Amino acid sequence: MFYHRRKGWEIPEREATPEALFFARRSLLKAGVAAAALAAAPSAQAFSLFGGGDKPAAPEAPDQTQGRYPAGRNDLFKLDRDVTPEEINSHYNNFYEFGSGKDIFEAAQALKTRPWTLKIDGLVEAPKEMGIDDLIASAPLEERLYRHRCVEAWAMAIPWTGFPLKHLVDLAKPQSGAKFVRFETFLDRSMAPGQRQVWYPWPYGEGLTMAEASNDLAFLVTGAYGKPLGKQFGAPLRLAVPWKYGFKSIKSITKISFVAERPKTFWEQLQASEYGFWANVNPDVPHPRWSQASEEVLGTHERRKTQIFNGYGEFVGGLYVGLEKERLYV
Ligand SMILES: Nc1nc2c(c(=O)[nH]1)N[C@H]1C(S)=C(S)[C@@H](COP(=O)(O)O)O[C@H]1N2
Ligand SMILES: [Mo]
């Protein structure tokens, strides 16, 4: 925050409650230097600044899917608030691969999203690799208005474009032994300066149960605001599981694995007492360091009451019957 000029609509980082508080102090010096350097550099030069200078950046291949946007809206999913303006949403992001502050927009433009390969492996009939453009071309794209609730107690609302995760589960043809789905983000230290911070368990990983992954609300996102996904949002493929805290919605996915054991996630590896596997939104279960009873609406400074399952209980409440002894809300 020392190197970051705050705009009127932003939540000051000292008032928000960052996921990485424990680690932020240790990384402050390094992060400050990197962010200051990036802020001073035009985005096109970010790669060579942080790429070690040994090999030049190959040009990014064109996105073949532009013509699929905007996609028709699925009206099943209603908002109880306005969509967060694109300009605000695009400049207040969590994407630790590009820095631990919220203004990673410039840094994230170094993310190269074409070519991009998604690997599907583990307990499936036939492991496969798919080019992102082939995947998007064959997917049933639709637009959905979703709320998003970060564990730090801020919230946004966004028009995502994408397709149900269930579509990909069906493509993968999992075996009966598959109980969980594990997601992984790219690993490329030359492209993502945050990944040089060695105390984080890169690459970012997340997980869902098979039942959660097959729920209609679990959405694979390829676009936002009627266009292909901006890099800061986790292009070219990110997850949206809006009944869970935002850290479950992993960005820039390169691998989806079907596994028998519950995967250990990125934040769980860092601090299991604060960021569990389930991470379902619940106003009555505080984070160990702050209340979850209310949230700040990004862009308006309005405070709203947090809703159980972030208001999506009618879709997902049934997933947790019989699991009451699990830590469902951390
Ligand atoms: N790979 C990756 N995915 C990630 C994160 C991250 O740092 N790296 N941050 C998570 C957190 S904490 C949140 S709140 C959301 C933020 O999404 P947004 O920037 O589109 O609002 O992305 C999630 N997915
Ligand atoms: Mo978050």
PDB file of C-alpha atoms in Angstrom, residues 34-148:
ATOM      1  CA  ALA A  34       8.879  -5.332  -7.773  1.00  0.00           C
ATOM      2  CA  ALA A  35       5.664  -3.318  -7.772  1.00  0.00           C
ATOM      3  CA  ALA A  36       7.528  -0.023  -7.972  1.00  0.00           C
ATOM      4  CA  ALA A  37       9.561  -1.309 -10.914  1.00  0.00           C
ATOM      5  CA  LEU A  38       6.438  -2.552 -12.659  1.00  0.00           C
ATOM      6  CA  ALA A  39       4.539   0.653 -12.036  1.00  0.00           C
ATOM      7  CA  ALA A  40       7.335   2.532 -13.752  1.00  0.00           C
ATOM      8  CA  ALA A  41       7.489   0.159 -16.719  1.00  0.00           C
ATOM      9  CA  PRO A  42       5.138  -0.012 -19.696  1.00  0.00           C
ATOM     10  CA  SER A  43       3.453  -3.408 -19.645  1.00  0.00           C
ATOM     11  CA  ALA A  44       5.122  -4.589 -22.837  1.00  0.00           C
ATOM     12  CA  GLN A  45       8.457  -4.411 -21.083  1.00  0.00           C
ATOM     13  CA  ALA A  46       7.352  -6.293 -17.991  1.00  0.00           C
ATOM     14  CA  PHE A  47       8.454  -9.621 -19.441  1.00  0.00           C
ATOM     15  CA  SER A  48      12.014  -8.601 -20.100  1.00  0.00           C
ATOM     16  CA  LEU A  49      12.247  -6.790 -16.778  1.00  0.00           C
ATOM     17  CA  PHE A  50      11.450  -9.967 -14.909  1.00  0.00           C
ATOM     18  CA  GLY A  51      12.348 -12.598 -17.451  1.00  0.00           C
ATOM     19  CA  GLY A  52      16.009 -12.729 -16.571  1.00  0.00           C
ATOM     20  CA  GLY A  53      16.834 -11.355 -20.022  1.00  0.00           C
ATOM     21  CA  ASP A  54      18.164 -14.630 -21.423  1.00  0.00           C
ATOM     22  CA  LYS A  55      15.430 -15.343 -23.945  1.00  0.00           C
ATOM     23  CA  PRO A  56      13.156 -12.876 -25.712  1.00  0.00           C
ATOM     24  CA  ALA A  57       9.408 -13.206 -25.273  1.00  0.00           C
ATOM     25  CA  ALA A  58       7.795 -15.129 -28.132  1.00  0.00           C
ATOM     26  CA  PRO A  59       4.827 -13.230 -29.592  1.00  0.00           C
ATOM     27  CA  GLU A  60       1.449 -14.251 -28.250  1.00  0.00           C
ATOM     28  CA  ALA A  61      -0.659 -16.291 -30.679  1.00  0.00           C
ATOM     29  CA  PRO A  62      -4.076 -14.801 -31.526  1.00  0.00           C
ATOM     30  CA  ASP A  63      -7.207 -15.735 -29.589  1.00  0.00           C
ATOM     31  CA  GLN A  64      -9.433 -17.682 -32.041  1.00  0.00           C
ATOM     32  CA  THR A  65     -12.554 -17.402 -29.922  1.00  0.00           C
ATOM     33  CA  GLN A  66     -13.434 -13.679 -30.065  1.00  0.00           C
ATOM     34  CA  GLY A  67     -16.492 -14.388 -32.220  1.00  0.00           C
ATOM     35  CA  ARG A  68     -18.145 -16.404 -29.452  1.00  0.00           C
ATOM     36  CA  TYR A  69     -18.745 -13.300 -27.306  1.00  0.00           C
ATOM     37  CA  PRO A  70     -21.085 -12.039 -26.048  1.00  0.00           C
ATOM     38  CA  ALA A  71     -22.889 -15.308 -25.285  1.00  0.00           C
ATOM     39  CA  GLY A  72     -26.586 -15.554 -24.430  1.00  0.00           C
ATOM     40  CA  ARG A  73     -27.435 -15.014 -20.783  1.00  0.00           C
ATOM     41  CA  ASN A  74     -28.777 -17.799 -18.574  1.00  0.00           C
ATOM     42  CA  ASP A  75     -31.448 -16.002 -16.522  1.00  0.00           C
ATOM     43  CA  LEU A  76     -31.593 -18.649 -13.821  1.00  0.00           C
ATOM     44  CA  PHE A  77     -28.921 -16.788 -11.875  1.00  0.00           C
ATOM     45  CA  LYS A  78     -30.145 -13.496 -10.411  1.00  0.00           C
ATOM     46  CA  LEU A  79     -28.246 -10.753  -8.607  1.00  0.00           C
ATOM     47  CA  ASP A  80     -29.468  -8.871  -5.546  1.00  0.00           C
ATOM     48  CA  ARG A  81     -27.246  -5.880  -6.435  1.00  0.00           C
ATOM     49  CA  ASP A  82     -25.790  -4.072  -9.432  1.00  0.00           C
ATOM     50  CA  VAL A  83     -22.987  -5.539 -11.501  1.00  0.00           C
ATOM     51  CA  THR A  84     -19.660  -4.071 -10.354  1.00  0.00           C
ATOM     52  CA  PRO A  85     -18.447  -1.656 -13.058  1.00  0.00           C
ATOM     53  CA  GLU A  86     -15.846  -3.309 -15.279  1.00  0.00           C
ATOM     54  CA  GLU A  87     -13.312  -0.542 -14.711  1.00  0.00           C
ATOM     55  CA  ILE A  88     -13.413  -1.070 -10.942  1.00  0.00           C
ATOM     56  CA  ASN A  89     -13.493  -4.854 -11.086  1.00  0.00           C
ATOM     57  CA  SER A  90     -10.548  -4.992 -13.487  1.00  0.00           C
ATOM     58  CA  HIS A  91      -8.332  -2.999 -11.127  1.00  0.00           C
ATOM     59  CA  TYR A  92      -9.029  -4.627  -7.794  1.00  0.00           C
ATOM     60  CA  ASN A  93      -7.865  -8.226  -8.080  1.00  0.00           C
ATOM     61  CA  ASN A  94      -6.209 -11.008  -6.151  1.00  0.00           C
ATOM     62  CA  PHE A  95      -3.660 -12.801  -8.319  1.00  0.00           C
ATOM     63  CA  TYR A  96      -0.611 -13.571  -6.178  1.00  0.00           C
ATOM     64  CA  GLU A  97       1.360 -14.792  -9.194  1.00  0.00           C
ATOM     65  CA  PHE A  98       1.598 -11.093 -10.120  1.00  0.00           C
ATOM     66  CA  GLY A  99       1.876  -9.543  -6.671  1.00  0.00           C
ATOM     67  CA  SER A 100       0.259  -9.613  -3.250  1.00  0.00           C
ATOM     68  CA  GLY A 101      -1.505  -6.227  -3.566  1.00  0.00           C
ATOM     69  CA  LYS A 102      -4.754  -5.530  -5.404  1.00  0.00           C
ATOM     70  CA  ASP A 103      -3.349  -3.483  -8.285  1.00  0.00           C
ATOM     71  CA  ILE A 104      -1.858  -6.305 -10.325  1.00  0.00           C
ATOM     72  CA  PHE A 105      -3.555  -5.217 -13.572  1.00  0.00           C
ATOM     73  CA  GLU A 106      -0.371  -3.969 -15.266  1.00  0.00           C
ATOM     74  CA  ALA A 107       1.779  -6.864 -14.058  1.00  0.00           C
ATOM     75  CA  ALA A 108      -0.810  -9.425 -15.172  1.00  0.00           C
ATOM     76  CA  GLN A 109      -0.642  -8.172 -18.768  1.00  0.00           C
ATOM     77  CA  ALA A 110       2.623 -10.182 -19.005  1.00  0.00           C
ATOM     78  CA  LEU A 111       0.552 -13.375 -18.764  1.00  0.00           C
ATOM     79  CA  LYS A 112       0.776 -15.152 -22.130  1.00  0.00           C
ATOM     80  CA  THR A 113      -2.516 -16.942 -22.757  1.00  0.00           C
ATOM     81  CA  ARG A 114      -1.968 -18.293 -26.302  1.00  0.00           C
ATOM     82  CA  PRO A 115      -0.987 -20.951 -27.037  1.00  0.00           C
ATOM     83  CA  TRP A 116      -2.473 -22.522 -23.890  1.00  0.00           C
ATOM     84  CA  THR A 117      -2.935 -26.202 -23.191  1.00  0.00           C
ATOM     85  CA  LEU A 118      -5.264 -27.724 -20.636  1.00  0.00           C
ATOM     86  CA  LYS A 119      -4.167 -31.133 -19.367  1.00  0.00           C
ATOM     87  CA  ILE A 120      -6.791 -33.565 -18.058  1.00  0.00           C
ATOM     88  CA  ASP A 121      -5.348 -36.502 -16.153  1.00  0.00           C
ATOM     89  CA  GLY A 122      -5.602 -38.830 -13.166  1.00  0.00           C
ATOM     90  CA  LEU A 123      -8.431 -41.342 -12.785  1.00  0.00           C
ATOM     91  CA  VAL A 124     -10.015 -40.857 -16.206  1.00  0.00           C
ATOM     92  CA  GLU A 125     -10.708 -43.221 -19.097  1.00  0.00           C
ATOM     93  CA  ALA A 126      -8.150 -41.491 -21.309  1.00  0.00           C
ATOM     94  CA  PRO A 127      -5.929 -38.591 -20.150  1.00  0.00           C
ATOM     95  CA  LYS A 128      -5.855 -35.804 -22.711  1.00  0.00           C
ATOM     96  CA  GLU A 129      -4.482 -32.391 -23.583  1.00  0.00           C
ATOM     97  CA  MET A 130      -6.679 -29.794 -25.216  1.00  0.00           C
ATOM     98  CA  GLY A 131      -5.825 -26.473 -26.815  1.00  0.00           C
ATOM     99  CA  ILE A 132      -7.825 -23.716 -25.146  1.00  0.00           C
ATOM    100  CA  ASP A 133      -9.356 -22.526 -28.434  1.00  0.00           C
ATOM    101  CA  ASP A 134     -10.579 -26.034 -29.280  1.00  0.00           C
ATOM    102  CA  LEU A 135     -12.054 -26.380 -25.807  1.00  0.00           C
ATOM    103  CA  ILE A 136     -13.863 -23.024 -25.992  1.00  0.00           C
ATOM    104  CA  ALA A 137     -15.045 -23.648 -29.574  1.00  0.00           C
ATOM    105  CA  SER A 138     -16.719 -26.902 -28.513  1.00  0.00           C
ATOM    106  CA  ALA A 139     -18.152 -25.654 -25.211  1.00  0.00           C
ATOM    107  CA  PRO A 140     -21.765 -24.542 -24.607  1.00  0.00           C
ATOM    108  CA  LEU A 141     -20.934 -20.915 -23.685  1.00  0.00           C
ATOM    109  CA  GLU A 142     -23.433 -18.839 -21.733  1.00  0.00           C
ATOM    110  CA  GLU A 143     -23.380 -15.694 -19.611  1.00  0.00           C
ATOM    111  CA  ARG A 144     -24.174 -15.824 -15.894  1.00  0.00           C
ATOM    112  CA  LEU A 145     -24.416 -12.982 -13.389  1.00  0.00           C
ATOM    113  CA  TYR A 146     -22.589 -14.205 -10.269  1.00  0.00           C
ATOM    114  CA  ARG A 147     -21.707 -12.694  -6.929  1.00  0.00           C
ATOM    115  CA  HIS A 148     -18.166 -13.215  -5.657  1.00  0.00           C
TER     116      HIS A 148
END
